[in-house]
Coordinates of C-alpha atoms in Angstrom, one line a residue:
X1 CA 61.0 65.3 111.8
X2 CA 62.0 68.6 113.3
X3 CA 60.2 70.9 112.2
X4 CA 61.5 74.2 110.0
X5 CA 61.2 77.8 111.9
X6 CA 59.6 80.6 110.0
X7 CA 60.6 84.2 111.3
X8 CA 57.7 86.6 109.7
X9 CA 57.5 90.5 109.8
X10 CA 54.2 91.3 107.9
X11 CA 52.2 93.5 110.1
X12 CA 48.7 93.1 108.0
X13 CA 46.9 89.9 109.4
X14 CA 45.9 89.1 105.7
X15 CA 49.1 89.2 104.3
X16 CA 50.6 87.5 107.3
X17 CA 48.1 84.4 107.0
X18 CA 48.8 83.9 102.9
X19 CA 52.8 84.2 103.4
X20 CA 52.1 81.4 106.2
X21 CA 50.0 79.3 103.7
X22 CA 52.4 79.6 101.0
X23 CA 55.5 78.6 102.4
X24 CA 53.9 75.7 104.0
X25 CA 52.3 75.0 100.4
X26 CA 55.2 75.0 98.2
X27 CA 57.5 73.4 100.8
X28 CA 55.1 70.6 101.3
X29 CA 55.1 70.8 104.8
X30 CA 52.1 70.0 107.5
X31 CA 51.4 72.9 109.9
X32 CA 53.2 70.9 112.6
X33 CA 55.6 70.9 110.4
X34 CA 56.3 74.9 110.0
X35 CA 56.2 76.8 113.2
X36 CA 56.0 80.7 112.9
X37 CA 57.0 83.4 115.0
X38 CA 55.6 87.0 114.0
X39 CA 58.8 89.1 115.0
X40 CA 56.8 92.2 114.1
X41 CA 54.3 91.3 117.2
X42 CA 56.7 90.9 120.2
X43 CA 60.0 90.3 121.1
X44 CA 61.6 86.8 120.0
X45 CA 63.4 85.7 123.5
X46 CA 65.6 82.9 123.8
X47 CA 65.4 80.0 121.4
X48 CA 67.1 77.2 120.5
X49 CA 67.8 76.4 117.0
X50 CA 68.8 72.9 117.6
X51 CA 65.1 72.2 117.4
X52 CA 64.3 73.0 114.0
X53 CA 65.2 71.7 111.2
X54 CA 66.0 74.8 109.4
X55 CA 65.0 78.6 109.4
X56 CA 63.1 80.4 106.8
X57 CA 63.1 84.1 106.6
X58 CA 59.9 85.8 104.9
X59 CA 59.5 89.0 102.7
X60 CA 58.8 92.3 104.9
X61 CA 57.8 95.9 105.2
X62 CA 61.3 96.7 106.2
X63 CA 64.0 97.7 104.7
X64 CA 67.6 97.5 106.0
X65 CA 69.0 99.7 104.0
X66 CA 67.3 102.9 105.5
X67 CA 68.8 105.4 107.4
X68 CA 68.8 104.5 110.9
X69 CA 67.4 107.4 112.2
X70 CA 64.3 106.6 110.0
X71 CA 63.7 103.0 111.1
X72 CA 61.0 102.6 113.6
X73 CA 61.6 101.1 117.5
X74 CA 60.1 97.8 116.1
X75 CA 62.6 97.5 113.1
X76 CA 65.4 98.1 115.5
X77 CA 64.1 95.5 117.1
X78 CA 63.5 93.2 114.5
X79 CA 66.4 93.1 113.3
X80 CA 68.4 93.1 116.6
X81 CA 66.6 89.4 116.8
X82 CA 67.2 88.7 113.2
X83 CA 70.9 89.3 113.7
X84 CA 70.7 87.3 116.7
X85 CA 69.3 84.3 114.7
X86 CA 71.8 84.6 112.1
X87 CA 75.0 84.8 114.7
X88 CA 73.5 80.9 115.7
X89 CA 72.4 80.0 112.0
X90 CA 76.6 80.8 111.0
X91 CA 77.8 79.5 114.2
X92 CA 76.1 76.4 114.3
X93 CA 75.8 75.8 110.6
X94 CA 72.1 75.9 110.6
X95 CA 69.9 75.6 107.3
X96 CA 69.0 79.4 106.2
X97 CA 66.8 80.3 103.5
X98 CA 65.7 84.2 103.3
X99 CA 63.2 85.2 100.8
X100 CA 63.6 89.0 99.8
X101 CA 63.9 90.6 103.6
X102 CA 66.2 87.4 103.9
X103 CA 68.8 88.7 100.5
X104 CA 69.1 92.3 103.0
X105 CA 69.3 90.6 106.8
X106 CA 71.7 87.7 105.3
X107 CA 73.8 89.9 102.9
X108 CA 74.3 92.5 105.9
X109 CA 75.4 90.4 108.5
X110 CA 77.7 88.5 106.3
X111 CA 79.3 92.1 105.0
X112 CA 77.4 92.3 101.2
X113 CA 76.4 95.9 100.4
X114 CA 73.0 96.2 100.2
X115 CA 71.1 99.7 99.2
X116 CA 69.0 101.1 96.7
X117 CA 70.6 100.6 93.6
X118 CA 69.0 97.4 92.3
X119 CA 65.8 97.5 93.5
X120 CA 63.1 95.9 91.2
X121 CA 59.5 97.1 90.5
X122 CA 56.5 94.2 91.3
X123 CA 56.3 92.1 88.6
X124 CA 58.2 89.4 86.9
X125 CA 61.9 89.2 85.6
X126 CA 64.2 86.7 83.9
X127 CA 66.5 85.0 86.4
X128 CA 69.6 83.3 85.1
X129 CA 71.7 80.9 86.6
X130 CA 75.6 81.4 87.2
X131 CA 78.1 78.8 86.4
X132 CA 78.3 78.5 90.4
X133 CA 74.6 78.1 90.5
X134 CA 74.4 75.3 88.2
X135 CA 76.5 73.2 90.2
X136 CA 74.4 74.1 93.4
X137 CA 73.1 71.7 95.6
X138 CA 69.9 73.5 96.6
X139 CA 69.4 74.8 92.5
X140 CA 69.7 70.8 91.5
X141 CA 67.3 69.9 94.5
X142 CA 65.1 72.5 93.2
X143 CA 65.4 71.2 89.5
X144 CA 65.5 75.2 88.4
X145 CA 66.6 75.9 84.8
X146 CA 69.4 77.9 83.4
X147 CA 66.6 80.7 82.7
X148 CA 63.2 81.4 84.5
X149 CA 60.7 83.6 85.6
X150 CA 60.1 84.9 89.2
X151 CA 58.1 87.3 90.7
X152 CA 60.0 90.2 92.5
X153 CA 59.3 93.4 94.0
X154 CA 61.9 95.2 96.3
X155 CA 63.1 98.9 96.9
X156 CA 66.6 97.7 97.9
X157 CA 68.9 94.7 96.4
X158 CA 72.7 93.5 96.7
X159 CA 75.1 95.8 95.1
X160 CA 78.1 93.6 96.0
X161 CA 78.7 90.5 97.7
X162 CA 81.3 89.3 99.8
X163 CA 84.2 87.5 98.7
X164 CA 83.2 84.3 100.5
X165 CA 79.4 84.7 99.5
X166 CA 79.1 82.8 96.0
X167 CA 76.1 84.3 93.8
X168 CA 74.1 81.8 92.3
X169 CA 71.4 83.8 89.9
X170 CA 71.1 87.0 88.3
X171 CA 68.6 89.1 86.7
X172 CA 69.2 92.0 84.3
X173 CA 67.9 94.6 86.8
X174 CA 69.8 92.8 90.2
X175 CA 73.1 91.1 89.9
X176 CA 72.8 88.8 92.8
X177 CA 69.1 87.0 92.4
X178 CA 70.2 84.2 94.6
X179 CA 73.4 83.8 96.6
X180 CA 74.8 81.6 99.2
X181 CA 77.3 81.2 102.0
X182 CA 78.8 78.0 103.2
X183 CA 77.1 75.3 102.1
X184 CA 73.4 75.6 103.7
X185 CA 72.7 79.4 104.4
X186 CA 70.9 80.7 101.5
X187 CA 68.9 84.2 100.3
X188 CA 66.8 84.6 96.9
X189 CA 66.0 88.0 96.1
X190 CA 62.8 86.6 94.1
X191 CA 59.8 85.0 96.0
X192 CA 59.7 81.4 95.6
X193 CA 56.7 81.0 97.8
X194 CA 54.5 83.5 95.5
X195 CA 52.1 82.2 92.8
X196 CA 49.9 84.8 90.7
X197 CA 47.2 84.8 93.6
X198 CA 49.3 84.9 96.1
X199 CA 51.2 88.3 94.2
X200 CA 47.6 89.7 93.4
X201 CA 46.4 89.4 96.6
X202 CA 49.8 91.1 98.1
X203 CA 49.3 94.0 95.4
X204 CA 46.0 95.1 96.6
X205 CA 47.3 95.0 100.0
X206 CA 50.2 97.4 99.5
X207 CA 48.9 99.3 97.1
X208 CA 49.8 102.0 99.1
X209 CA 53.6 101.1 100.4
X210 CA 55.6 102.6 97.8
X211 CA 56.0 99.5 95.3
X212 CA 54.0 101.4 92.6
X213 CA 51.8 103.9 91.8
X214 CA 48.2 103.1 93.2
X215 CA 46.5 104.2 89.9
X216 CA 48.8 101.8 88.2
X217 CA 47.1 98.5 90.2
X218 CA 44.6 97.1 87.9
X219 CA 47.1 97.1 84.9
X220 CA 49.9 95.6 87.0
X221 CA 47.0 93.0 87.9
X222 CA 46.5 92.3 84.4
X223 CA 50.5 92.1 83.6
X224 CA 51.2 89.2 86.1
X225 CA 48.1 87.4 85.8
X226 CA 49.3 86.1 82.4
X227 CA 52.9 85.1 83.6
X228 CA 53.7 81.3 84.4
X229 CA 56.2 82.2 87.7
X230 CA 56.1 78.3 88.8
X231 CA 59.6 77.4 88.8
X232 CA 60.9 79.4 91.9
X233 CA 58.8 77.4 94.5
X234 CA 61.3 74.3 93.7
X235 CA 63.8 76.1 95.8
X236 CA 61.3 75.5 99.2
X237 CA 60.4 72.0 98.2
X238 CA 64.5 71.6 97.7
X239 CA 65.3 73.0 100.6
X240 CA 62.8 70.9 102.5
X241 CA 64.2 67.8 100.7
X242 CA 68.1 68.7 101.3
X243 CA 67.8 70.1 105.0
X244 CA 64.9 67.8 107.1
X245 CA 66.2 66.1 109.7

């Protein structure tokens, strides 16, 4: 089997390592089957996507819809690298799954309106499948029920999808929780790689990153610790099941 490629952008080593392990574990992949590149650390360089079964993009401290003049040189470089990858993904119909930051990157690349209208605070939301979502191959492979609980935490979201994109799921506070382009390119606003321990770790790491008030951290941890959000992990298993080659 050709490995999958994980494109990561987290600066904190603890968060980066935990993210890699979570994607690998929930996707059911061995270490050699999930190759990680940390885009925040160095330029991507030339890459041959034909060597991989598919591409996965994890979450990020970057916000796609930030004003261009407020973005750091590193963020500009990461966005250029991701655009170059997505150009190849679309041109060659490479399987793609973007989690959280993937909504912004794939969305912008495909002409969606991405802004801060539908940001969601850190926590759990109820996600509901659309009619198209119930018929989608990845949703079926993931075993997602019509309604499920998922962990979120994002400052931006999709306000409007282009006509050629298909909304697969939504929540009360975000109209696009999952969408598809073509038949093999997907993005989720929720985090399929997060369970309770993983989210608690991120809450502690990012307590000063503006996702919530730091003095609310312990209350937030207590709240999310009571949540069963296991269904979204099926998206990772289903993605591998459908597209490993």
